[in-house]
Coordinates of C-alpha atoms in Angstrom, one line a residue:
Chain M
M213 CA -76.6 81.2 48.1
D214 CA -75.8 84.8 48.2
N215 CA -72.2 84.0 48.4
I216 CA -72.3 81.7 45.9
L217 CA -74.3 84.6 43.3
I218 CA -72.4 87.6 44.3
Y219 CA -69.5 85.8 43.7
F220 CA -70.4 85.7 40.2
Y221 CA -71.7 88.8 39.4
S222 CA -68.4 90.2 41.0
Y223 CA -65.6 88.0 38.4
K224 CA -68.8 87.5 35.6
E225 CA -66.6 88.4 33.4
A226 CA -63.9 86.0 34.3
I227 CA -66.9 83.3 34.4
F228 CA -68.3 83.9 31.2
I229 CA -64.5 83.9 29.4
I230 CA -63.0 80.4 31.2
V231 CA -66.7 78.3 30.7
L232 CA -66.3 79.4 27.3
S233 CA -63.1 78.2 26.5
I234 CA -63.2 75.2 28.2
Y235 CA -66.6 74.6 25.9
L236 CA -64.3 76.0 22.7
G237 CA -61.4 74.2 23.4
I238 CA -63.4 70.6 23.8
E239 CA -65.4 71.8 20.8
V240 CA -61.7 72.2 19.0
I241 CA -60.3 69.0 19.8
S242 CA -62.4 66.4 19.9
N243 CA -63.0 63.8 17.1
V244 CA -58.8 64.3 16.3
P245 CA -57.5 61.8 14.3
S246 CA -55.5 59.3 16.7
V247 CA -52.1 60.4 13.4
L248 CA -53.2 63.8 15.1
H249 CA -52.1 63.0 18.7
T250 CA -48.5 64.1 19.5
P251 CA -48.0 67.3 17.1
L252 CA -51.7 68.5 18.3
M253 CA -50.2 67.6 22.0
S254 CA -46.6 70.2 20.9
G255 CA -48.5 72.4 19.8
A256 CA -51.0 72.7 22.6
N257 CA -47.9 72.9 24.8
A258 CA -46.3 75.7 22.8
I259 CA -49.6 78.0 23.2
S260 CA -49.3 77.5 26.9
G261 CA -46.1 78.8 26.5
V262 CA -47.7 82.4 26.1
I263 CA -46.5 83.0 30.4
I264 CA -44.3 84.7 28.3
I265 CA -46.2 87.9 28.5
G266 CA -46.0 87.5 32.1
G267 CA -42.0 87.6 31.5
I268 CA -42.5 89.9 29.5
I269 CA -44.2 92.4 31.4
L270 CA -42.3 91.5 35.4
V271 CA -38.9 92.3 33.4
G272 CA -40.2 95.0 30.7
H273 CA -41.2 97.3 34.4
S274 CA -38.0 95.2 36.0
D275 CA -35.7 98.4 37.6
L276 CA -32.6 97.9 35.9
S277 CA -30.8 99.9 37.7
H278 CA -29.4 97.3 39.7
L279 CA -29.1 93.6 39.0
S280 CA -31.4 91.9 41.3
L281 CA -33.2 88.8 42.2
R282 CA -36.6 90.3 41.1
L283 CA -35.3 90.4 37.3
V284 CA -32.9 87.5 37.2
I285 CA -35.6 85.1 37.7
G286 CA -37.6 87.6 35.2
I287 CA -35.0 86.8 32.8
F288 CA -35.1 83.3 33.6
A289 CA -38.8 83.1 32.9
I290 CA -38.8 84.6 30.0
L291 CA -36.2 82.3 28.5
F292 CA -37.9 79.3 29.7
A293 CA -41.3 80.8 28.2
T294 CA -39.4 81.3 24.6
L295 CA -37.3 77.9 25.0
N296 CA -41.3 76.4 25.5
V297 CA -42.7 79.0 22.4
V298 CA -40.0 78.6 19.8
G299 CA -39.2 74.9 20.7
G300 CA -42.5 73.7 21.0
F301 CA -44.1 75.4 17.3
A302 CA -40.1 74.3 15.5
V303 CA -40.5 70.4 16.3
T304 CA -44.6 70.8 15.8
D305 CA -43.3 72.1 12.2
R306 CA -41.0 69.0 11.8
M307 CA -42.7 67.1 13.1
L308 CA -46.0 68.0 10.2
E309 CA -44.2 67.7 8.0
M310 CA -43.1 64.4 7.6
F311 CA -46.8 63.4 8.1
K312 CA -47.2 65.6 4.8
K313 CA -44.1 64.9 2.5
K314 CA -45.4 61.1 1.6
K315 CA -47.7 59.7 -1.8
Chain U
M38 CA -50.1 107.5 19.9
D39 CA -47.9 108.1 22.8
A40 CA -50.4 108.9 26.0
I41 CA -53.2 110.1 24.0
L42 CA -55.9 109.9 26.3
T43 CA -58.9 109.1 25.2
T44 CA -62.5 109.3 27.6
Y45 CA -65.3 107.2 26.4
N46 CA -68.3 106.6 27.9
G47 CA -66.3 107.8 31.5
V48 CA -63.9 105.0 30.9
E49 CA -60.0 106.7 29.8
F50 CA -57.9 104.8 28.3
T51 CA -54.5 105.6 26.0
I52 CA -55.5 104.5 21.5
G53 CA -52.2 102.1 22.6
A54 CA -53.8 100.6 25.8
A55 CA -56.5 99.7 23.4
I56 CA -55.0 98.4 19.9
L57 CA -52.9 96.6 23.0
E58 CA -56.2 95.2 23.7
F59 CA -57.5 94.4 20.5
S60 CA -53.7 92.6 19.7
Y61 CA -54.8 90.2 22.6
L62 CA -58.2 89.6 20.9
L63 CA -56.4 89.1 17.3
A64 CA -53.9 86.2 19.2
A65 CA -56.7 85.0 20.5
I66 CA -58.6 84.0 17.6
L67 CA -55.3 83.0 15.6
F68 CA -54.6 80.6 18.7
V69 CA -58.5 78.7 18.5
Y70 CA -58.2 78.8 14.7
G71 CA -54.9 77.9 14.5
L72 CA -55.4 74.4 17.5
K73 CA -58.7 73.5 15.2
L74 CA -56.3 73.5 11.6
L75 CA -54.3 71.2 14.1
S76 CA -56.9 68.6 13.6
R77 CA -57.2 68.1 10.7
P78 CA -54.1 66.3 9.0
E79 CA -54.4 68.1 6.3
T80 CA -54.2 71.4 7.1
A81 CA -52.5 70.5 10.8
R82 CA -49.1 72.8 9.4
K83 CA -50.5 75.2 8.5
G84 CA -53.1 76.3 11.9
N85 CA -49.5 75.6 13.6
F86 CA -47.9 78.2 11.8
W87 CA -51.3 80.9 12.9
A88 CA -51.1 79.7 16.1
A89 CA -47.0 80.7 16.6
A90 CA -48.7 83.5 14.4
G91 CA -50.8 84.2 17.1
M92 CA -47.7 84.5 20.0
V93 CA -45.2 86.7 17.8
L94 CA -48.1 88.4 17.4
A95 CA -48.6 88.8 21.6
M96 CA -45.6 89.0 23.0
V97 CA -44.5 92.3 20.6
T98 CA -47.3 94.3 21.2
T99 CA -46.3 93.7 25.0
I100 CA -43.8 94.8 23.9
L101 CA -44.2 98.2 22.1
L102 CA -47.6 99.1 23.6
H103 CA -47.8 97.6 27.7
T104 CA -48.1 99.6 30.0
D105 CA -47.9 100.1 34.1
T106 CA -50.1 100.9 36.2
A107 CA -48.4 104.3 36.6
G108 CA -48.9 104.5 32.7
N109 CA -45.5 103.9 31.3
Y110 CA -44.1 102.3 28.6
I111 CA -41.6 99.3 28.4
P112 CA -38.2 101.2 28.3
G113 CA -36.4 100.5 25.3
G114 CA -33.0 99.6 27.6
N115 CA -35.3 96.5 29.2
A116 CA -37.7 96.0 25.7
I117 CA -33.1 94.9 24.7
V118 CA -32.9 92.9 27.8
I119 CA -36.7 91.6 27.0
I120 CA -34.9 91.1 22.5
I121 CA -31.8 89.5 23.6
T122 CA -32.8 86.8 26.5
V123 CA -36.1 85.8 23.8
A124 CA -33.3 85.3 20.9
I125 CA -31.1 83.4 23.4
G126 CA -33.9 81.2 23.7
S127 CA -34.5 81.0 20.0
V128 CA -31.9 79.7 19.0
I129 CA -31.5 77.1 21.5
G130 CA -35.7 76.4 20.9
L131 CA -34.8 75.6 17.7
L132 CA -31.0 74.2 18.0
I133 CA -32.3 71.3 20.3
S134 CA -35.7 71.3 17.5
K135 CA -33.9 70.1 14.8
R136 CA -31.0 68.1 16.6
V137 CA -33.5 65.8 18.3
K138 CA -34.3 62.4 16.6
M139 CA -38.1 61.8 16.0
T140 CA -37.5 58.9 18.4
A141 CA -36.2 60.9 21.5
M142 CA -40.1 62.3 20.5
P143 CA -41.5 62.1 24.3
Q144 CA -39.2 63.8 25.9
L145 CA -38.3 66.6 24.2
V146 CA -42.2 67.3 24.4
S147 CA -42.1 66.9 27.9
I148 CA -38.9 69.1 28.2
F149 CA -40.7 71.5 26.8
N150 CA -44.1 71.6 28.7
A151 CA -41.0 71.2 32.2
T152 CA -40.1 75.6 30.7
G153 CA -43.2 76.6 30.2
G154 CA -43.9 75.2 33.3
I155 CA -41.3 76.3 35.4
A156 CA -41.8 80.4 33.7
S157 CA -45.4 80.2 34.8
A158 CA -44.4 79.2 38.6
L159 CA -41.7 81.7 38.3
V160 CA -44.3 84.2 36.9
G161 CA -46.1 82.7 40.7
L162 CA -43.0 83.1 43.1
L163 CA -42.7 87.0 41.1
E164 CA -45.8 88.4 41.1
F165 CA -46.2 86.9 44.5
S166 CA -44.1 89.9 45.7
N167 CA -45.7 92.5 44.2
P168 CA -47.2 95.3 46.5
G169 CA -50.0 96.0 43.4
N170 CA -51.3 92.4 43.3
E171 CA -54.8 92.2 44.5
S172 CA -55.1 88.6 42.4
L173 CA -52.8 86.5 44.9
L174 CA -54.9 83.5 44.7
V175 CA -54.4 83.0 41.8
T176 CA -50.8 83.9 41.3
L177 CA -50.9 81.2 44.0
L178 CA -52.8 79.1 41.9
G179 CA -50.1 79.2 39.3
L180 CA -47.4 79.1 40.8
I181 CA -48.4 75.7 42.5
V182 CA -49.9 74.3 38.9
G183 CA -46.5 75.6 36.9
S184 CA -43.8 73.8 39.4
V185 CA -46.7 70.4 39.2
A186 CA -45.8 70.4 35.7
F187 CA -42.5 71.2 35.5
S188 CA -41.4 68.6 38.4
G189 CA -43.3 65.8 37.0
S190 CA -42.1 66.8 33.2
M191 CA -38.2 66.7 33.9
I192 CA -39.0 63.3 35.7
A193 CA -41.0 61.7 33.4
Y194 CA -38.1 63.4 31.1
G195 CA -36.0 60.8 32.7
K196 CA -38.1 58.1 33.1
L197 CA -38.3 58.3 29.3
D198 CA -35.0 58.8 29.4
G199 CA -34.4 55.4 31.5
K200 CA -33.0 57.7 33.5
V201 CA -35.3 56.9 36.5
G202 CA -36.4 54.3 37.5
N203 CA -40.2 53.5 38.6
I204 CA -39.7 53.7 42.8
S205 CA -43.2 52.5 43.9
A206 CA -43.8 51.8 47.7
G207 CA -47.1 51.7 49.1
I208 CA -45.5 54.3 51.6
M209 CA -46.0 56.8 48.7
K210 CA -49.6 57.1 48.1
Y211 CA -49.6 58.3 52.1
V212 CA -46.3 60.8 51.7
N213 CA -48.4 61.9 48.1
F214 CA -51.6 62.8 49.9
I215 CA -49.5 63.8 52.8
I216 CA -47.9 66.9 50.2
L217 CA -51.0 67.7 48.7
A218 CA -52.6 68.6 52.5
A219 CA -49.3 70.6 52.8
I220 CA -49.9 72.8 50.2
I221 CA -53.6 72.8 50.6
G222 CA -53.4 73.3 53.6
L223 CA -50.7 76.2 53.3
T224 CA -52.3 77.3 50.8
I225 CA -55.5 78.3 52.8
Y226 CA -53.2 79.5 55.6
I227 CA -51.5 82.3 53.1
M228 CA -54.7 83.6 51.4
F229 CA -56.0 84.8 55.6
Q230 CA -52.7 86.9 56.7
P231 CA -53.2 89.7 56.5
N232 CA -50.4 90.7 54.9
P233 CA -50.1 87.7 52.9
Q234 CA -46.7 89.9 51.2
D235 CA -45.1 89.7 54.7
V236 CA -45.0 86.1 54.8
S237 CA -43.4 85.0 51.7
L238 CA -40.8 82.2 53.6
M239 CA -44.3 80.0 54.1
V240 CA -44.8 80.7 49.8
Y241 CA -41.4 79.0 48.9
I242 CA -41.4 76.4 51.4
L243 CA -45.0 76.2 49.3
F244 CA -43.0 76.1 45.9
A245 CA -40.5 73.5 47.0
A246 CA -43.9 71.5 48.3
A247 CA -45.3 71.9 45.0
L248 CA -41.9 70.8 43.4
A249 CA -41.5 67.6 45.2
Y250 CA -45.3 66.7 44.7
G251 CA -44.6 66.7 41.0
V252 CA -41.3 64.8 41.3
L253 CA -43.5 61.6 43.8
F254 CA -46.9 61.7 41.7
V255 CA -44.9 60.8 38.3
M256 CA -41.9 59.2 39.8
P257 CA -44.4 55.3 40.8
I258 CA -46.6 56.0 37.1
G259 CA -45.0 52.7 35.3
G260 CA -43.9 53.6 31.3
A261 CA -47.4 51.8 29.5
D262 CA -48.4 54.8 31.5
M263 CA -46.7 57.8 30.4
P264 CA -49.1 58.5 27.2
V265 CA -51.3 59.7 29.9
V266 CA -49.1 61.3 31.9
I267 CA -47.1 62.9 29.2
S268 CA -51.3 65.0 27.9
L269 CA -52.5 65.2 32.1
L270 CA -49.1 67.2 32.4
N271 CA -48.9 69.3 29.7
S272 CA -53.0 69.8 30.9
L273 CA -51.7 71.1 34.0
T274 CA -49.2 74.0 32.3
G275 CA -52.2 75.4 29.6
I276 CA -53.7 75.4 33.3
A277 CA -51.0 77.5 35.0
A278 CA -50.5 80.5 32.4
A279 CA -54.8 80.7 32.8
F280 CA -53.9 81.1 36.5
A281 CA -50.9 84.0 34.7
G282 CA -53.3 85.8 32.4
F283 CA -55.4 86.6 35.8
I284 CA -52.7 88.1 37.9
Y285 CA -52.1 90.6 34.8
N286 CA -55.7 90.4 33.8
N287 CA -55.0 89.5 30.0
Q288 CA -57.4 87.4 28.3
A289 CA -55.1 86.1 25.7
M290 CA -53.3 84.0 28.1
I291 CA -56.0 83.4 29.7
L292 CA -57.8 81.5 27.1
G293 CA -54.4 80.5 25.3
G294 CA -53.6 78.2 28.6
I295 CA -57.5 77.5 29.9
L296 CA -57.8 76.1 25.6
V297 CA -54.8 73.8 26.5
G298 CA -56.0 72.6 29.5
A299 CA -58.9 71.6 28.4
A300 CA -57.1 70.4 25.3
G301 CA -54.7 68.4 27.2
S302 CA -57.5 67.0 30.2
I303 CA -59.8 65.6 26.7
L304 CA -56.6 63.8 25.4
T305 CA -56.2 62.4 29.3
L306 CA -59.2 60.9 28.7
L307 CA -58.7 59.2 25.6
M308 CA -55.9 58.2 26.7
T309 CA -57.2 56.9 29.8
K310 CA -60.1 55.4 27.8
A311 CA -58.2 53.5 25.9
M312 CA -56.7 51.2 28.9
N313 CA -59.9 51.1 30.4
R314 CA -58.5 52.7 33.2
S315 CA -59.9 56.2 35.5
L316 CA -57.9 58.6 36.3
I317 CA -57.2 58.1 39.5
N318 CA -56.4 54.2 39.3
V319 CA -53.6 55.6 36.8
I320 CA -51.9 58.6 39.9
I321 CA -52.4 56.1 42.5
G322 CA -50.6 53.6 40.4
G323 CA -50.0 49.8 39.5
F324 CA -52.6 47.8 38.1
G325 CA -54.4 46.6 41.2
G326 CA -57.4 45.6 42.2
G327 CA -58.0 41.8 41.7
G328 CA -54.9 41.4 39.5
A329 CA -55.6 37.6 39.8
A330 CA -53.5 34.6 38.0
T331 CA -55.8 34.1 34.3
G332 CA -57.0 31.0 34.4
D333 CA -55.4 28.6 31.2
E334 CA -52.0 30.8 30.9
G335 CA -49.2 28.5 30.2
G336 CA -49.3 26.2 27.3
I337 CA -47.3 25.1 24.4
Y338 CA -46.3 28.3 21.7
K339 CA -43.9 27.6 19.2
E340 CA -41.5 29.5 17.4
I341 CA -41.4 29.6 13.5
S342 CA -37.8 30.4 11.4
V343 CA -37.5 33.8 9.2
S344 CA -37.4 31.9 5.8
D345 CA -40.9 30.6 7.3
A346 CA -42.2 33.7 7.9
S347 CA -41.7 35.5 4.7
I348 CA -42.6 32.7 2.4
L349 CA -45.5 33.1 4.8
L350 CA -45.8 37.2 3.8
A351 CA -44.4 37.0 0.3
Y352 CA -47.5 35.1 -0.4
S353 CA -50.4 36.5 2.0
K354 CA -53.2 39.3 0.7
K355 CA -53.2 40.7 2.9
V356 CA -50.4 41.8 5.7
V357 CA -51.3 43.9 9.6
V358 CA -48.2 45.4 11.4
V359 CA -48.4 46.3 15.0
P360 CA -46.7 48.4 16.0
G361 CA -45.3 49.0 20.2
Y362 CA -43.1 50.8 22.5
G363 CA -40.5 48.4 21.0
L364 CA -40.2 48.5 17.8
A365 CA -39.5 52.4 18.9
V366 CA -36.6 50.4 21.4
A367 CA -35.1 48.8 19.1
Q368 CA -35.3 52.2 16.0
A369 CA -36.9 49.5 13.3
Q370 CA -39.8 52.0 12.4
H371 CA -37.1 52.2 8.7
T372 CA -37.2 48.7 8.2
V373 CA -40.8 47.4 8.3
H374 CA -41.1 50.5 6.2
E375 CA -39.0 48.9 4.0
L376 CA -40.5 45.4 4.8
E377 CA -43.7 47.4 4.6
K378 CA -43.0 48.6 0.6
L379 CA -40.6 44.7 -0.1
L380 CA -44.1 42.8 0.1
E381 CA -47.0 45.9 -1.4
G382 CA -44.6 45.4 -4.5
K383 CA -45.4 41.3 -4.9
G384 CA -49.0 42.7 -4.5
V385 CA -49.9 42.7 -0.9
S386 CA -51.6 45.0 1.5
V387 CA -49.8 46.2 4.2
K388 CA -51.8 48.2 7.3
Y389 CA -50.8 49.2 10.2
G390 CA -53.1 48.6 13.4
I391 CA -52.8 51.8 15.8
H392 CA -54.1 51.1 19.5
P393 CA -54.0 54.5 21.3
V394 CA -51.8 54.2 24.0
A395 CA -49.1 51.5 21.9
G396 CA -45.9 53.4 23.1
R397 CA -45.2 56.3 25.3
M398 CA -47.0 59.6 24.3
P399 CA -50.0 59.7 22.3
G400 CA -49.8 59.1 18.6
H401 CA -46.2 58.1 19.6
M402 CA -46.1 54.7 17.2
N403 CA -48.3 57.4 14.0
V404 CA -45.0 60.3 14.9
L405 CA -42.1 57.4 14.8
L406 CA -43.7 54.9 11.5
A407 CA -44.1 59.1 9.2
E408 CA -40.4 59.7 10.9
A409 CA -40.0 56.4 8.1
D410 CA -41.9 57.7 5.4
V411 CA -45.3 55.7 6.1
S412 CA -47.5 57.2 4.7
Y413 CA -50.5 57.9 6.8
D414 CA -53.8 57.2 5.1
K415 CA -51.9 52.6 5.7
L416 CA -52.0 53.9 9.9
V417 CA -55.7 52.8 11.0
E418 CA -56.9 52.7 13.5
M419 CA -57.8 50.0 15.9
D420 CA -61.3 50.5 15.8
E421 CA -61.4 49.7 11.7
I422 CA -58.7 47.6 11.8
N423 CA -60.8 45.5 14.3
K424 CA -63.8 45.1 11.5
E425 CA -60.2 43.3 9.1
M426 CA -59.0 41.1 11.2
E427 CA -61.4 38.4 9.9
T428 CA -60.0 38.9 6.3
T429 CA -56.2 39.0 7.3
D430 CA -53.7 36.5 6.6
V431 CA -51.0 37.6 8.5
I432 CA -50.6 39.8 11.7
I433 CA -47.2 41.5 12.3
V434 CA -46.5 42.0 16.7
V435 CA -43.5 43.7 16.5
G436 CA -42.6 45.0 20.4
A437 CA -46.4 45.1 21.2
N438 CA -47.2 43.4 24.4
D439 CA -50.5 43.7 26.2
V440 CA -52.7 46.2 23.6
V441 CA -53.2 42.7 21.8
N442 CA -54.0 40.9 25.2
P443 CA -56.9 38.6 23.8
S444 CA -57.4 38.2 28.5
A445 CA -59.3 41.0 27.8
N446 CA -62.0 40.3 25.5
D447 CA -62.5 36.9 27.3
H448 CA -61.3 37.2 30.6
P449 CA -63.2 38.9 33.8
G450 CA -60.3 37.8 35.8
S451 CA -57.5 39.8 34.6
P452 CA -56.2 43.1 35.2
I453 CA -57.2 44.6 31.8
Y454 CA -59.8 42.9 31.5
G455 CA -62.5 45.4 29.0
M456 CA -59.0 47.6 28.0
P457 CA -60.0 47.9 24.3
V458 CA -57.5 45.9 22.1
I459 CA -56.3 45.2 18.9
N460 CA -58.2 41.4 18.2
A461 CA -54.8 40.6 17.3
E462 CA -55.8 36.5 17.7
K463 CA -58.9 36.3 15.1
A464 CA -56.3 36.9 11.9
K465 CA -55.5 34.1 10.2
N466 CA -51.6 33.5 11.0
V467 CA -50.3 35.8 13.6
I468 CA -46.0 35.8 14.1
V469 CA -45.3 37.9 17.4
M470 CA -42.1 39.7 17.0
K471 CA -40.7 40.0 20.5
R472 CA -37.1 39.5 22.9
G473 CA -38.4 36.4 25.6
M474 CA -41.0 35.3 26.8
G475 CA -41.2 38.1 29.3
K476 CA -44.5 39.3 30.1
G477 CA -46.0 43.0 28.8
Y478 CA -46.2 46.4 31.7
A479 CA -48.3 44.6 33.0
G480 CA -46.7 41.4 34.1
I481 CA -49.9 39.0 33.1
E482 CA -49.2 36.1 30.6
N483 CA -50.3 37.0 27.0
P484 CA -52.5 34.1 26.0
L485 CA -52.2 34.7 22.4
F486 CA -49.4 33.3 22.3
F487 CA -50.0 30.4 23.2
R488 CA -52.5 29.9 20.3
D489 CA -52.9 28.2 17.9
N490 CA -52.3 30.2 15.3
T491 CA -49.4 32.8 16.9
R492 CA -46.1 31.4 15.7
M493 CA -42.8 33.4 17.7
L494 CA -40.2 35.8 16.3
F495 CA -37.8 36.2 18.8
G496 CA -35.2 38.6 18.8
N497 CA -34.0 42.2 18.6
A498 CA -36.6 43.5 16.3
K499 CA -35.2 45.6 14.0
D500 CA -32.8 42.3 12.8
S501 CA -36.0 40.2 13.4
L502 CA -37.4 42.3 10.5
Q503 CA -34.2 42.7 8.5
K504 CA -33.5 39.6 8.0
L505 CA -37.3 38.7 7.2
V506 CA -36.3 41.9 4.1
N507 CA -33.4 39.5 3.5
E508 CA -35.1 37.1 3.0
V509 CA -38.6 38.2 1.1
N510 CA -35.8 40.0 -1.5
T511 CA -34.7 36.7 -2.7
L512 CA -37.9 35.6 -3.5

């Protein structure tokens, strides 16, 4: 019991963020009409490309003087994450445009 | 503002760092706001825009203002490498997203999900060997979850594209279990090393095992369960990004990742509910559990000719179309819209009854019909359309089967008993468009086909619809 409390206390900020984000995610998403399931999924998918920040930090502080495996993998991480972000948002926009243009 | 060191309440920081954190807060707010707007049809496009804006903001400020532990900014040379990489990725991403056909949307969503997963895995792999990293457990978890999301999404893509078949040997259950146990064991082993970074070989093995697990876990899952799997994988990618966020103590990454994880989980649950199955049941695969043969199956089905069908449709007051995966396969969305317009022109009210798991991803039918310009107020959700069944003159089932199977309502022995379905049999007339008398994904008979008020119209959905359009035109 003490261990759990100590763990909670030492990571309290992180735990607050996790719990509240989960709650927020559930609140924001529930009651979405099924018309929007695909765009929502693909838009959310683009947001998960936020891992690109990690890639930028990695490559940003890498040593450029020689071509290391680390640098190459980091560049690939950025490349893939960009595909996720840009492709995801662009295709979501394309879908939503179709939803809109009728009357 | 270069390296102005400020002290407040004993905490030292630079103004640049403060601005960076503030921009992450803004980005996080934009993610939440964007997602909120995305959940309403009128504002969805704006929501997507604002979420994207949040992402751009976070990227730009990270390049400009991020400092390493020694307080060094990202050097100009590195910034250029990053910008060039992002530019290349953006061009490829834009080209793919503009070029891909709407019918290939499930594949595309899977591909983009895979790229996010592998990016998280690679970041985890690199950060693990970083000696300054104090959060090894989350690093490993990010690596594992990202890898599973990547290889799982690639297999899902292959299946959706018809490149990968269903392989579901009974032994797979055990293999999956063993790999999962190995992943957990390896993680614990690595964590208990006095110097975890010394066992980098183990980390590569862990990476490989996680990739293998993703492959094996999606492999046996059948086509009709794809909506569940795709939203589950989507949620995993979010969780992987959140784990990576903990490495950098980056709140925008944590919040963005968890938000996606939570949203994906909700969608996954919605999908499993729509199939009346548990997530475990979907993952383990197959319609297990007492799939005994249904009693009153078989019987005589009656066909209808195109001309009779068109007369029936043209002189109805109310027609409901129930689309399924067959519509997507035949790419008949434009033809069905043509028929809809033609009938509306003759004063027939036409609506679409959309089952939540019709197709291969959540909302698949909506996207498909929207592409053909069908107005979204004509797309009616299952519960709503079921209320209107008794007053519907003709219901046309196009390439759907299990989602209109009445056994789900009245046959406790049926494997799909309890799954919510569109009650097509309650309409006055039912026209079923099918290629043949083959069974649906669940491999069970559909008594709907043998009801007195049901007529079968065999053939490719697109051809049949085209013939109907031509015939109705002459009336």
